[in-house]
Structures are given as structure tokens and as C-alpha cells.
XYZ file of C-alpha atoms in Angstrom:
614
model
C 120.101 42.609 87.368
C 122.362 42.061 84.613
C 125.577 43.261 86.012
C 128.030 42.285 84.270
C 130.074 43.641 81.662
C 128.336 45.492 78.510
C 129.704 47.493 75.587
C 127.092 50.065 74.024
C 125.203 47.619 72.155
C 123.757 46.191 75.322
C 126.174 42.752 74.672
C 126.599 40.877 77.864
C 129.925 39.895 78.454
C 131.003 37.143 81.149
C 134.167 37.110 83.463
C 136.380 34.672 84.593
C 140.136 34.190 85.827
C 141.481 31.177 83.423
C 142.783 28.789 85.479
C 146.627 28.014 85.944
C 145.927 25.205 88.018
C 147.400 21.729 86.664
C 150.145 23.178 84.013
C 153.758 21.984 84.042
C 156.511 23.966 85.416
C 157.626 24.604 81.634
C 154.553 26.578 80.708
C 154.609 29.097 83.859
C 156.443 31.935 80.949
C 154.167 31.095 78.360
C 156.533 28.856 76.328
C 154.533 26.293 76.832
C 157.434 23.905 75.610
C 158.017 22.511 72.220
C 155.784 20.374 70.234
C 156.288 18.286 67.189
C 153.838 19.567 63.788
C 152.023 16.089 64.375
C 151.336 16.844 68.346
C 150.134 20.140 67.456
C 147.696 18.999 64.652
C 146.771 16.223 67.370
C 145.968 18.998 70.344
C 143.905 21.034 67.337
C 141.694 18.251 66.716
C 141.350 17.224 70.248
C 140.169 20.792 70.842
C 137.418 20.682 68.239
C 139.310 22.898 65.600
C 138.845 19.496 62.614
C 137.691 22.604 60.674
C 140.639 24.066 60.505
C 142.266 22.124 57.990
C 139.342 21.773 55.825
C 140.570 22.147 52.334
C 143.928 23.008 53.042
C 146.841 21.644 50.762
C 149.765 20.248 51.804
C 151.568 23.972 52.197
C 148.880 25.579 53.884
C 148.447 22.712 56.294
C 152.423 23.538 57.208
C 151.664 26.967 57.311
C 149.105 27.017 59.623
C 150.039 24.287 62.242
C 153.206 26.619 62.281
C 151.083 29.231 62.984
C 149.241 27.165 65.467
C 152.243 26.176 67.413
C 153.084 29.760 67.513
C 150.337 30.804 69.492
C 150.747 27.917 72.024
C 153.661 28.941 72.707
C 152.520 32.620 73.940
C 149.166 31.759 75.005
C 149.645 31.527 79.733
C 148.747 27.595 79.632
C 149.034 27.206 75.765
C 145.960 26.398 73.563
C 143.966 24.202 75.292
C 143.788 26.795 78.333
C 142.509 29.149 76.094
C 140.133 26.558 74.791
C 138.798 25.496 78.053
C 138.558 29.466 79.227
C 137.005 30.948 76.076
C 134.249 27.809 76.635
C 133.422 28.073 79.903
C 133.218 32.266 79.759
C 130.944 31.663 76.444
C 128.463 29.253 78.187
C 128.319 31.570 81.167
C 127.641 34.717 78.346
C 124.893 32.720 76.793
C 123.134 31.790 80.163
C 123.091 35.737 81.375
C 125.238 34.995 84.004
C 125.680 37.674 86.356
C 128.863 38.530 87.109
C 128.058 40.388 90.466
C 125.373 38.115 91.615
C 125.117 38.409 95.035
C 127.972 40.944 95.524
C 127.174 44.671 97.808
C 128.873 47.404 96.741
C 130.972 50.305 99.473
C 132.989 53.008 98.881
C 136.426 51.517 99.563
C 139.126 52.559 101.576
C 141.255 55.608 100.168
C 141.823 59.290 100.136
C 140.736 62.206 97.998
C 143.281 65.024 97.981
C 142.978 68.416 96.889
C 146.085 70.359 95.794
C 146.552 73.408 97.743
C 145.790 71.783 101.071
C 148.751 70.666 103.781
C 146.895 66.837 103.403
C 148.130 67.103 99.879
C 151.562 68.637 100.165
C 152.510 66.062 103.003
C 152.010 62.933 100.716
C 153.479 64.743 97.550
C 156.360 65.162 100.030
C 156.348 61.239 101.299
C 155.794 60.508 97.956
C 159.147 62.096 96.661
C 160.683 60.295 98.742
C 159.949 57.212 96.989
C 160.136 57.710 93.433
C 163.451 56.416 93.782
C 161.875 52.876 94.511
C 159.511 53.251 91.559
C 159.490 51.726 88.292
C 157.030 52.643 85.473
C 154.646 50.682 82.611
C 153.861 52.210 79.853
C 150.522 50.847 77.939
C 151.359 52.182 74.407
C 149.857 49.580 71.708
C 147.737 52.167 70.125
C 148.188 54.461 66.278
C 146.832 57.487 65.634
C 144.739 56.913 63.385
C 141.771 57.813 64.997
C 143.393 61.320 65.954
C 143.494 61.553 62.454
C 147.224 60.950 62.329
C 149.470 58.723 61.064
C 151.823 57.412 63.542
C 152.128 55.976 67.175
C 150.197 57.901 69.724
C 153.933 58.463 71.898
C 155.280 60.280 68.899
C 152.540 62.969 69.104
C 153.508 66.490 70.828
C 151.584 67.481 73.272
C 152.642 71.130 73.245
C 152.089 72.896 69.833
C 154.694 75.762 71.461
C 157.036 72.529 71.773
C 156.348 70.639 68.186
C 159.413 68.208 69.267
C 158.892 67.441 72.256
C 156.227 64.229 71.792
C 154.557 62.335 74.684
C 157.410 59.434 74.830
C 159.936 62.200 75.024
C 158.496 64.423 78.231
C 157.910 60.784 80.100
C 161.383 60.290 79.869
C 162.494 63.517 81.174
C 159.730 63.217 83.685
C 161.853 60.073 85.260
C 165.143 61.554 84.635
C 164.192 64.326 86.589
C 162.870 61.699 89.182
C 166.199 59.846 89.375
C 168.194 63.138 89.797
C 166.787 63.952 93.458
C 168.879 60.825 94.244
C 172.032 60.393 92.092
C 173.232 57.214 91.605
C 169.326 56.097 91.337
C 168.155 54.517 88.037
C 164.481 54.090 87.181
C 163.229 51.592 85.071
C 160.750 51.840 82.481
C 158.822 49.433 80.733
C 156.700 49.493 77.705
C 153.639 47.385 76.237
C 153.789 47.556 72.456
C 151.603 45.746 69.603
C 152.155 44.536 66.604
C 150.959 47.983 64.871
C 153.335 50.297 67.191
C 156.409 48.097 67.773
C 158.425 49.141 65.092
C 157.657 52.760 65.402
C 158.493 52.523 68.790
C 161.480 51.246 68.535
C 162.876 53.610 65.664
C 161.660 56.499 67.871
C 163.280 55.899 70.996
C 166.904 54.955 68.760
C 166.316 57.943 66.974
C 166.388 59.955 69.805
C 168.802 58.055 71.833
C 166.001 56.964 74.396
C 165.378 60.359 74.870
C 168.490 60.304 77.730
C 166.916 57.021 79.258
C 169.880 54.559 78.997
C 169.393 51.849 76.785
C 168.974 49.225 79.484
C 166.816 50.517 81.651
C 164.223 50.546 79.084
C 162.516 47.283 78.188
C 160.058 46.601 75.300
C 156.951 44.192 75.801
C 155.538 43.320 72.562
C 151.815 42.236 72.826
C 150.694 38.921 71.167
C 147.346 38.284 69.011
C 144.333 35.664 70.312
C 142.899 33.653 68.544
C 139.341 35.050 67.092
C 136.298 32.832 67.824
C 133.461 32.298 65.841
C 130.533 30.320 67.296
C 129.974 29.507 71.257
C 131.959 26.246 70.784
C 135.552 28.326 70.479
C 135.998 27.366 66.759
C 138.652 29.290 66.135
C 137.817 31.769 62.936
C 139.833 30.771 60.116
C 140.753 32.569 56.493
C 142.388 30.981 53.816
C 144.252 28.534 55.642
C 145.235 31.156 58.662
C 143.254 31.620 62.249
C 142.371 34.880 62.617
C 143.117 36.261 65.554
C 142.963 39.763 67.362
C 144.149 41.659 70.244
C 144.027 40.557 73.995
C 143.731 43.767 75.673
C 146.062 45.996 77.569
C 145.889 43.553 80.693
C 148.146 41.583 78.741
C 150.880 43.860 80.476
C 150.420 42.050 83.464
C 150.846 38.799 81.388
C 153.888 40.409 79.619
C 155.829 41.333 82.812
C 155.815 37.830 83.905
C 156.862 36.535 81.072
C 159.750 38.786 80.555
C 160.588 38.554 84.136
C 160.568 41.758 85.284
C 157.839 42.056 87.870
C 160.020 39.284 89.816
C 163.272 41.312 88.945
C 162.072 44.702 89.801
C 160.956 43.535 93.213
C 164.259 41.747 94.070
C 166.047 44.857 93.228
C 164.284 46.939 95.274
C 161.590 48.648 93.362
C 158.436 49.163 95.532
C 156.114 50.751 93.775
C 155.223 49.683 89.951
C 153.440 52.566 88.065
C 150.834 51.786 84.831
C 150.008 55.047 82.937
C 148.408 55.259 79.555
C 149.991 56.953 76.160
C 148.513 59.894 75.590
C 147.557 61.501 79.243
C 150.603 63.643 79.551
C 149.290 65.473 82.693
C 149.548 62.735 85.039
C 153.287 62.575 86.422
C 152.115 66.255 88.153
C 150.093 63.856 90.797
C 151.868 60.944 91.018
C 154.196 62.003 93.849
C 150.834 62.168 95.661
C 149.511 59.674 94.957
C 153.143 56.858 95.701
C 152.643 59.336 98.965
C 149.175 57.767 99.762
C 150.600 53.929 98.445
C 152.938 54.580 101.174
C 150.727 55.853 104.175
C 148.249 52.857 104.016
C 151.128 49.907 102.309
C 148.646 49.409 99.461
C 149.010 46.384 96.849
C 146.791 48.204 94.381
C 145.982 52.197 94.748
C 143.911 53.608 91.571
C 143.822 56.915 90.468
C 140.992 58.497 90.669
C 138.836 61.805 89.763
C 135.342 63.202 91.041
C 132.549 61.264 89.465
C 129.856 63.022 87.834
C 126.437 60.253 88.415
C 126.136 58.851 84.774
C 129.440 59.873 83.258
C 130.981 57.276 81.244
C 133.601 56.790 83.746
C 134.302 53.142 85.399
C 133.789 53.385 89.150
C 136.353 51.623 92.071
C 133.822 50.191 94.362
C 134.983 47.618 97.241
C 132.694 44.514 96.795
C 131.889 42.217 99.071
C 130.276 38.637 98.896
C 128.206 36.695 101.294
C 131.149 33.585 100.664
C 133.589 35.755 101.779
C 135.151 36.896 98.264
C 136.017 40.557 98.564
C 137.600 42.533 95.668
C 137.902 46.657 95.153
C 137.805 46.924 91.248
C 136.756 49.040 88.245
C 132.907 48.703 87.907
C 132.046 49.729 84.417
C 129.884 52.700 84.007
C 126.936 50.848 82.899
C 126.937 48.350 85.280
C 127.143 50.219 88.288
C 123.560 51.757 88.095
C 122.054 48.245 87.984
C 124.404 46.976 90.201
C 123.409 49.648 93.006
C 119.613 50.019 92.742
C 119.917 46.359 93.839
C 121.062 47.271 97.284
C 119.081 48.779 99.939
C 121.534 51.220 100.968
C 122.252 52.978 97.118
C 118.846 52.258 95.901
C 118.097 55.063 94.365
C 120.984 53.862 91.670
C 124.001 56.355 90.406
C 122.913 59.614 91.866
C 125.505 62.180 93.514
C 126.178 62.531 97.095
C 124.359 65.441 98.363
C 127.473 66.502 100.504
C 129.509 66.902 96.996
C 127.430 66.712 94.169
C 129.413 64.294 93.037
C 129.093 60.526 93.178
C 129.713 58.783 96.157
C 132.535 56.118 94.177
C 135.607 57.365 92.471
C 136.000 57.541 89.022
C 138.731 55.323 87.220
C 141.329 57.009 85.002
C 143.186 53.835 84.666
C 146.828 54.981 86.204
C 147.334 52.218 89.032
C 150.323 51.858 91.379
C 150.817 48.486 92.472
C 153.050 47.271 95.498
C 155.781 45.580 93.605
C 156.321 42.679 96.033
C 152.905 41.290 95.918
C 152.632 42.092 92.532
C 155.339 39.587 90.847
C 154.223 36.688 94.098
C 150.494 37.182 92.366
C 151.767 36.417 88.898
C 154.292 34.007 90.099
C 151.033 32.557 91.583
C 149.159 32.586 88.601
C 151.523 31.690 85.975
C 150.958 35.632 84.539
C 147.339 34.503 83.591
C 144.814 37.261 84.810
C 141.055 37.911 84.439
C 139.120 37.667 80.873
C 135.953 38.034 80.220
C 134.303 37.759 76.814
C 131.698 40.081 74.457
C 130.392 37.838 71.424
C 127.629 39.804 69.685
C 124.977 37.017 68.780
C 124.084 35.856 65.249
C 120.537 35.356 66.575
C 118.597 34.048 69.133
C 120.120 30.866 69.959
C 123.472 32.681 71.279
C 125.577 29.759 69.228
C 127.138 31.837 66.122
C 128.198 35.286 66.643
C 127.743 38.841 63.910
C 131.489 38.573 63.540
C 134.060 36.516 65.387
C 135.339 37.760 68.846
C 137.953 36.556 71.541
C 138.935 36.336 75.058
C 139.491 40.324 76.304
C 141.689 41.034 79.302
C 141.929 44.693 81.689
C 143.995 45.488 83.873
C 142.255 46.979 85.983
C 141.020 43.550 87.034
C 144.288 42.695 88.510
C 142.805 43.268 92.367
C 140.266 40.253 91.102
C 143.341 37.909 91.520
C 144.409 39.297 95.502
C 143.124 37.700 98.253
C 140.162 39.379 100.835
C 142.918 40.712 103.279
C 144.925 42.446 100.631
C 145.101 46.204 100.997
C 143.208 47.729 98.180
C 142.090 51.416 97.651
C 142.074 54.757 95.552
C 143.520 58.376 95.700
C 140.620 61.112 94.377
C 142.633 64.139 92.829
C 140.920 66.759 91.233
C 141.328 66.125 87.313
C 142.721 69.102 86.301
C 145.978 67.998 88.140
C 145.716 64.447 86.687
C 143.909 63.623 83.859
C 143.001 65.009 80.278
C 143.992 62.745 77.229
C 143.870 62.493 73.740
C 141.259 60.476 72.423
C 139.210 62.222 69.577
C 140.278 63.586 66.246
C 138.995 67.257 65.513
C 135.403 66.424 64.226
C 134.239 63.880 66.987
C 136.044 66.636 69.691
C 133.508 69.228 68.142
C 130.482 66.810 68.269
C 131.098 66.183 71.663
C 132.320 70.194 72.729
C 128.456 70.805 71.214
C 126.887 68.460 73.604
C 128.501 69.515 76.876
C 131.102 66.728 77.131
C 135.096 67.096 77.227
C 136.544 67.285 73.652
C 139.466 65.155 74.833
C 141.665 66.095 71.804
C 144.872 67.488 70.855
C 143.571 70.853 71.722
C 141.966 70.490 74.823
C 144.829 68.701 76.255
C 147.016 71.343 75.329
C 144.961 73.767 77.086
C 144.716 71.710 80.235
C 148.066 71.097 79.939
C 148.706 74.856 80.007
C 145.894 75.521 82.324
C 147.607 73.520 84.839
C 151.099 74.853 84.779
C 149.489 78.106 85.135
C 147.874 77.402 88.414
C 150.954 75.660 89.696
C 153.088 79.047 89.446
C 149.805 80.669 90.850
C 149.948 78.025 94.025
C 153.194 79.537 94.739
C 152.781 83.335 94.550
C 152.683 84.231 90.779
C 150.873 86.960 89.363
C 149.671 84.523 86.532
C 146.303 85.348 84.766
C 143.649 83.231 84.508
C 142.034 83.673 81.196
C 144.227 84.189 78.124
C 143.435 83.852 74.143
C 140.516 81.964 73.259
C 138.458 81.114 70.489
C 136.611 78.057 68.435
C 139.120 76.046 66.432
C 137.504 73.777 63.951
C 134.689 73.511 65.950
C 136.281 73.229 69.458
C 135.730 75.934 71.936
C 138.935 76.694 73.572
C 139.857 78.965 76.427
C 143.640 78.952 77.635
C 145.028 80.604 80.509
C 148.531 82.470 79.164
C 150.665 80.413 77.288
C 152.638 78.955 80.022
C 154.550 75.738 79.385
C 156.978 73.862 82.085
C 158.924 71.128 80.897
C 159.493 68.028 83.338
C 163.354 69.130 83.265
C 161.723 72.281 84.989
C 159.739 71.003 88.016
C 157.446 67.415 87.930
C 154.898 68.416 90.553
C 153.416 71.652 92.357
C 155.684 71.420 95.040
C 158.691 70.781 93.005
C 157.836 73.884 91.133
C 157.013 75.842 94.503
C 160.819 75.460 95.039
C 161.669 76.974 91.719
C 160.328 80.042 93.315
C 161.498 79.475 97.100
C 163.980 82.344 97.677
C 162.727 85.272 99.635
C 161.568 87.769 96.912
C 161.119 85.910 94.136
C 157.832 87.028 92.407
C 156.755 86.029 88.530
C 154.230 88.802 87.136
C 153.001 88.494 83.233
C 150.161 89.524 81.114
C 147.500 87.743 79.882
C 148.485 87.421 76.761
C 152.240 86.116 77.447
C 153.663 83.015 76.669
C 156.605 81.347 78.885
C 158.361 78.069 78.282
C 160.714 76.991 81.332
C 163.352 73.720 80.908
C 165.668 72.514 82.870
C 167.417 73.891 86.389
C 165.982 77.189 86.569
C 165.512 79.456 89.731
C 163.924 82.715 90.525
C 164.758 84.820 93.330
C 163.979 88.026 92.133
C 161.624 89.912 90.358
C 160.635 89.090 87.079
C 157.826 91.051 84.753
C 156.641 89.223 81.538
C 154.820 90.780 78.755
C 155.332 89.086 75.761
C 157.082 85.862 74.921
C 160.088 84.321 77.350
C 162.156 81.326 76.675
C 164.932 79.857 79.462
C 166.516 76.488 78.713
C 169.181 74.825 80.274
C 170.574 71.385 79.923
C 171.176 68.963 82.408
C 174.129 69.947 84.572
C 173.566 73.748 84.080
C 172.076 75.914 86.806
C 170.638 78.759 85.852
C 169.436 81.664 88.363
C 166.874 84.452 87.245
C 167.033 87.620 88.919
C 165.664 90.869 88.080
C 164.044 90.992 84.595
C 161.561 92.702 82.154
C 160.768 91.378 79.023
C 157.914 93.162 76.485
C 158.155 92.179 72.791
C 155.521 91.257 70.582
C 155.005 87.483 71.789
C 153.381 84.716 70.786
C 149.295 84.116 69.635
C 147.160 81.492 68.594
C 145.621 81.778 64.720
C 143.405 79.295 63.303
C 144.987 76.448 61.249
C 144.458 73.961 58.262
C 146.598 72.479 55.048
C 147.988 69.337 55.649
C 150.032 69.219 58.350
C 148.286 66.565 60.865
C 149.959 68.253 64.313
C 147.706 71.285 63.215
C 144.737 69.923 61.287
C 144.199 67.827 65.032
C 144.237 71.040 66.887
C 142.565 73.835 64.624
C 145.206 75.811 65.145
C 148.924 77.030 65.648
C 150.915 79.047 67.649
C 152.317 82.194 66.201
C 156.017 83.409 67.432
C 156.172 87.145 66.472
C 158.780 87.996 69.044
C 160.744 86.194 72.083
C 163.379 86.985 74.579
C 165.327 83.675 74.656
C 167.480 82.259 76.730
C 169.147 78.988 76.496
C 172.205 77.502 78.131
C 173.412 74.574 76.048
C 176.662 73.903 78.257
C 177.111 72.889 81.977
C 177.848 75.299 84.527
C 176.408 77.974 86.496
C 174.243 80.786 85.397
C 172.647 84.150 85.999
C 169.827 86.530 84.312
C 169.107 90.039 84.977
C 171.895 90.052 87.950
């Protein structure tokens, strides 16, 4: 069994916790303290880096102990930790050590919801309850380049009928509409950038004045660099007098909220719950009432969301694991490990297959949006010094496993957090059906085709648009609409797409399906429209009466109006979709645009109270 973790190439990476055992009190933020040039160029040739300096003159010596000192002043523990790790998980990696050795697998403890049942409803209902005690992390170090744009991910729209309204903007208005169902409540957000998005980040959200977020309760976590390794002895890889070095991984947020503080000062200011969603999966605040719901019922430290596993899909599995030394974790298993991993138990030896009951497998599939207990979160990193779990993937040079292809580094996940709890600490998962959770942008237009052709989700700008759209439209369905569920479709640049009608609900409108249920909660209230319509909803707006769409509709109101829609009938011309190219990137990603021949708008753009159709 070689069960640990692989990329594609069939590398075997090994994992390890780097130990924060033994460093002074001054290095528990990652300072690390303050070292003269000498000391520095002392602790580099101590750690075997003599190579370093190899032809360097007396400027480029500077220059890179500068550098050097740099480093161990972010590095958890400072260079020689990193040192010591990066050995230790490179001698294991060369020696094929297993990872899971010795380790059974069970499905752990957790629930699996499905919308439009009263199991669902009552946590959504617990769980709005306690997005007041919630704060939010934002993993946003990634461009868009490989979208085939050029820009930050957060900047991208996820509507095409709303070109301005980008991912880092509806996120924000998904927590401001949190925070109003309890005024006086403010909900912090925190976000992970890297050196490639920090910038950008930072000019978008003061360009658009935080998007209505107040200035401080946003907080920006820049990432920090490793340094690159190049043979099995942690030489650190070196260019012209600089160490190369690359990036740690996005479970350097866990690292980052220690360092900054925050975990510790969330928790002592009352946040409960602390919520890690990913940059470009703009679907996921519809199920995250839900799922604080199910945090909530069973007190867990770590709950992952999860969707219905299809046996072989490249999706990381939560399994609960369980040693015969007593360690116990529930963690992400990576997709190829888990075959190997179960074939060598009695009781799932017939490897990844699907559970005859379901047809799906018996262990959840990871989407990587976690909600950890805030309390035991910041006494874990307090604990640890903010060091968590790294493992390493070197690809060998040759057969002696002692010089690598190209140099690689210590990698951190974090989804390996639950690796630092101990056995007793409640760990588990809530199963929602993915087309109320998850569907994010990954691929640019060609690789969505390639993989549309061989049977697999295009996850691009187009399809998440669709889902996006498909979802909203089954929401107003779940509470009575007459909402069809096939509208225009074609094959954009290679995608297939099929949308339902054109049916877009801001967060300002309604976060989750019960939230929007309430939209339409007065006695008579009814929603009817064709299938090719197209409706956009924003802000505080209520039906209670009857309302006939065929065409294009438009209401918008801003915070602080309330707007009531009564009896109405709008038929115009509406909106279509038309196949798209030139050079604008928001189109060239999706293979096509939205066309507004006619709409009945509405839009309220001053507080006070409103009504259409009375």
C-alpha cells in the first residue's frame, strides 16, 4: 500500500506536523526575534546552506543574508524548523513511507441533508440563528490567468446579467445581509492573499469602499514564500545570489491567523463559528446556514462540507481514521489514495466502489469549505505556535531519490487541520446535494470543452453561471413558483449549456432557500414566468400578490428601502443569450453574452417604503 499523498505523476509525498516543541516564547508569531547579519550567516552554515554564498560578492552576500533573515522571521520556528521538517519529511519520501500505515478507515460521524426536507429546514433555521457568532476566511491567493483572464479571481463576475457585481463584491453583501437579521451585529471577514493578488486586492476592495464592509472589520493576510529545495539534504535552491523560494499552500491561513492574532481575538469576542470558503465558488453561502445548523447540533471543532461522491471522481474523501496506538483523526483522504487505502481493509475490500443503497460512495466528498469551532481553534494554534501539517512532493532526478527534476518545498492544506486535534475532539461532515453548494471556476473555455466532451463538469465561467441560475430557480420553485425548468440553451465555444430561465437573486435579496421562502410568505403571493424570462431581484423585496413574468424584470432596492410587489404583468421583449468572441475576457471565458432587448425596471435608490402594482 502506498497511501500516502500522490500528485498525477505517481510522486509520493510524505506528511508530518513540524514540531513547535522547544522554541522560545518570542518565536510563537513567527518573528522569530532579531538576528545580527553575522548570526544569520552563522545559522545558514550550521544548516548546511555553505553553498549559498558560493561566489557571491560582497553586495550579494548583503543581499541575500537580508533575504535570509527575512524568511526567519516568517517561517513558525524560523529556519532551522524548516530545516529540520523539510529533512525529516524528505527521508521519510525517499523510504516510501506510508503515511496511513496501519490506519482503518469509517465513515465518520455527520449528516447528509437534502433541501426540501423538514431535517434540512430545521438546521438552516438553527443555523440562522448563529451567523451572528460567525466570522469568515477567505482563501483568495490565486490570478486568473488560467481562466484566461487577467486579474484576481475575486474581481471576476459571476453573473454575465450582473457584469459588476464580481465574486468579492456578492460575499460581502452575503454577510451584510447576515449581520442585518441582528442589528447592532458586525461580522468579520478575513482574507488570505499572496504576493501575486495582494495589491489587486487591496485596490479593489478601496475602490469600492469594501463593498459596504467597514474598513475594520476586514483584515488582510498576506501569504509568505518557502524556501525551494533542491536535493534530499534541504539545500535550499539558489539563483544568482537569491534562494528561490515558492508558495506554502493555502493552509498557511491557519498559520496566518495566528500570527495576526485573530483566531485568539475572534474567540474572545465571541465568534463561534470560523468559516473557510474558497474564491471562486460563489454558490456556497446558499448552504451554509445549514450547515453552522449541523456545527451547532453535534458542538463540532471541525465540520466539512461535503457533496455525494461518485467512486473514482477526483474528489478528496473525509474518512474517520483510526489507529491501533490510539491516534484517531477524520480528514481529507486524497482521491488517489483512498482506493489503496481501502482494498487494504477487510470491511471495504473491494476498494472505491458505491454503496449499493445510493449509488454513491459510502465517504463524503470534500469541497474544501470547513467551519471550525472558534474556541478550540485559536487554543490548537496557541498550542502549536500556528505551525500545522506539511507534507512534501519532490519529483526525483533518478533513482537514488537524492536530487530532484526541479526544486520543490514544504506544502501545507488545510484541510489537515483535524491532524493537529486530539482523539476525543468532535470531528464530522454535512453531505448537501451540490447543486445547493458547490460549482466553481476552475477552467478557461478550451480545457471546460475538453472536459464537457468527456462527461466531466466544465467548471468554468459558464457553467457556474448556469448553476448559479439553476439554483435560484429551484429556490423560488421550493416555495410555490411557477418557474420553468429548462430555458435557452446551446454550445458556447465548445461548452454545452442548458439554463433554467434567467433568474438571478442577489444576496441583498435572500442568502438561503428559506430566507427566500419568506420573500414569498404572504398568503397569495404566487411568481409565474416563461421559459424564456429573465428576473434579477436585490435588496428588500416582497411579494404578496400575483405576479406574471414574460420577458425581462428588474427590482432593486438599497439597503433601508422596503419594497412590496403586488399585482403585476410584465411582457416585453426580454433578455437572450447569443454566442460571443472579440476581446473582451468576461465573454471570451463564457462563449457568450447576454442580450437586453427589453426590461421592465424597477429600482429604488432611496430609503423608505415601497409598492408595485398596488
Amino acid at each position: 500500500l502506498q497511501a500516502q499523498r500522490r500528485d498525477r505523476t505517481g510522486s509520493i509525498p510524505s506528511l508530518m506536523k513540524r514540531q513547535a516543541g522547544g522554541l522560545p516564547k518570542e518565536q510563537s508569531t513567527g518573528t522569530n526575534g532579531s538576528m545580527s547579519a553575522e548570526d544569520v550567516k552563522a545559522k545558514l552554515l550550521e544548516l548546511g546552506q555553505a553553498h549559498l554564498f558560493v561566489g557571491l560578492d560582497a553586495s550579494q552576500e548583503k543581499a541575500l543574508i537580508e533575504q535570509a533573515t527575512v524568511l526567519n522571521q516568517q517561517l513558525p520556528g524560523g529556519l532551522e524548523a524548516y530545516v529540520a521538517s523539510a529533512r525529516k519529511l524528505l527521508k521519510n519520501s525517499a523510504e516510501g513511507v506510508n503515511t496511513f500505515s496501519g490506519f482503518t478507515p469509517t465513515v465518520p460521524k455527520g449528516e447528509a441533508l437534502q433541501a426540501e426536507t423538514p431535517e434540512f429546514k430545521a438546521m438552516e433555521a438553527k443555523g440562522l440563528a448563529e451567523l451572528q457568532y460567525a466570522g469568515f476566511v477567505l482563501v483568495a491567493g490565486g490570478l486568473g490567468e488560467r481562466l484566461g483572464y487577467n486579474g484576481i479571481k475575486i474581481s471576476l463576475p459571476l453573473y454575465e446579467t450582473e457584469r459588476e457585481a464580481c465574486f468579492m463584491q456578492l460575499y460581502c453583501e452575503h454577510i451584510l445581509t447576515m449581520q442585518s437579521r441582528t442589528p447592532g451585529t458586525t461580522i468579520p471577514l478575513a482574507i488570505m492573499t499572496s504576493d501575486d493578488t495582494h495589491e489587486l486586492t487591496m485596490q479593489l476592495l478601496e475602490k469600492h469602499a469594501y463593498f459596504g464592509l467597514s474598513k475594520e472589520q476586514v483584515t488582510i493576510m498576506k501569504q509568505n514564500k518557502v524556501p525551494a529545495l533542491k536535493d534530499s539534504s534541504a539545500s535550499f535552491a539558489c539563483k544568482g545570489g537569491v534562494i528561490e523560494t515558492k508558495p506554502h499552500g493555502h493552509g498557511d491561513v491557519h498559520t496566518l491567523m495566528h500570527q495576526t492574532g485573530l483566531a485568539r481575538k475572534w474567540a474572545d469576542a465571541g465568534v463561534k463559528w470560523v468559516v473557510f470558503f474558497q474564491d471562486t465558488n460563489g454558490i456556497i453561502f446558499r448552504a451554509l446556514p445549514a450547515v453552522l445548523g449541523v456545527s451547532a447540533t453535534h458542538s463540532f471543532d471541525v465540520n466539512s462540507v461535503c457533496v455525494p461522491r461518485t467512486p473514482g471522481e477526483a474528489v478528496g474523501a473525509i474518512c474517520k481514521l483510526e489507529h491501533g496506538d490510539g491516534r484517531v483523526y477524520t480528514v481529507n483522504v486524497e482521491y488517489n489514495q483512498l482506493d489503496p487505502l481501502l482494498r487494504s481493509t477487510e470491511q471495504y475490500k473491494g476498494g472505491d466502489v458505491a454503496d449499493p443503497a445510493t449509488g454513491c460512495s459510502p465517504f463524503p466528498g470534500n469541497i474544501n469549505c470547513l467551519v471550525f469551532g472558534a474556541k478550540r481553534y485559536a487554543d490548537i494554534l496557541d498550542k502549536t505556535n500556528g505551525i500545522v501539517s506539511e507534507f512534501v512532493n519532490p519529483k526525483y532526478a533518478d533513482a537514488t531519490k537524492t536530487t530532484f527534476k526541479s526544486p520543490t518545498r514544504l506544502e501545507c492544506m488545510m484541510q489537515d487541520f483535524p491532524m493537529l486535534l486530539p482523539p476525543d475532539a468532535p470531528v464530522g461532515f454535512t453531505q448537501i446535494d451540490r447543486w445547493l453548494c458547490f460549482s466553481p471556476v476552475k477552467n478557461n473555455i478550451a480545457d471546460a470543452a475538453t472536459k464537457a466532451k468527456g462527461g466531466l463538469p466544465p467548471e468554468c465561467a459558464g457553467s457556474a453561471e448556469r448553476d448559479a441560475m439553476s439554483l435560484n430557480a429551484k429556490m423560488l420553485r421550493m416555495c410555490g413558483c411557477e418557474v420553468p425548468e429548462k430555458g435557452p440553451e446551446g454550445t458556447y465555444a465548445g461548452v454545452p449549456l442548458a439554463f433554467p430561465p434567467l433568474v438571478t437573486l442577489l444576496p441583498s435579496f435572500a442568502t438561503c432557500p428559506g430566507e427566500v421562502a419568506a420573500r414569498f410568505s404572504a398568503g397569495g403571493a404566487s411568481l409565474k414566468m416563461t421559459a424564456t424570462s429573465a428576473l434579477v431581484l436585490a435588496g428588500d423585496v416582497t411579494f404578496e400578490g400575483k405576479v406574471e413574468l414574460d420577458g425581462a424584470l428588474v427590482v432593486r432596492a438599497v439597503r433601508g428601502a422596503k419594497v412590496t410587489v403586488k399585482n403585476l404583468a410584465v411582457k416585453n421583449g426580454g433578455w437572450s443569450l447569443v454566442e460571443a468572441g472579440g476581446d473582451d475576457d468576461m465573454l471570451k471565458m463564457r462563449g457568450y453574452k447576454v442580450e437586453k432587448k427589453d426590461t421592465k425596471e424597477f429600482v429604488f435608490d432611496k430609503p423608505g417604503e415601497y409598492v408595485i402594482g398596488e
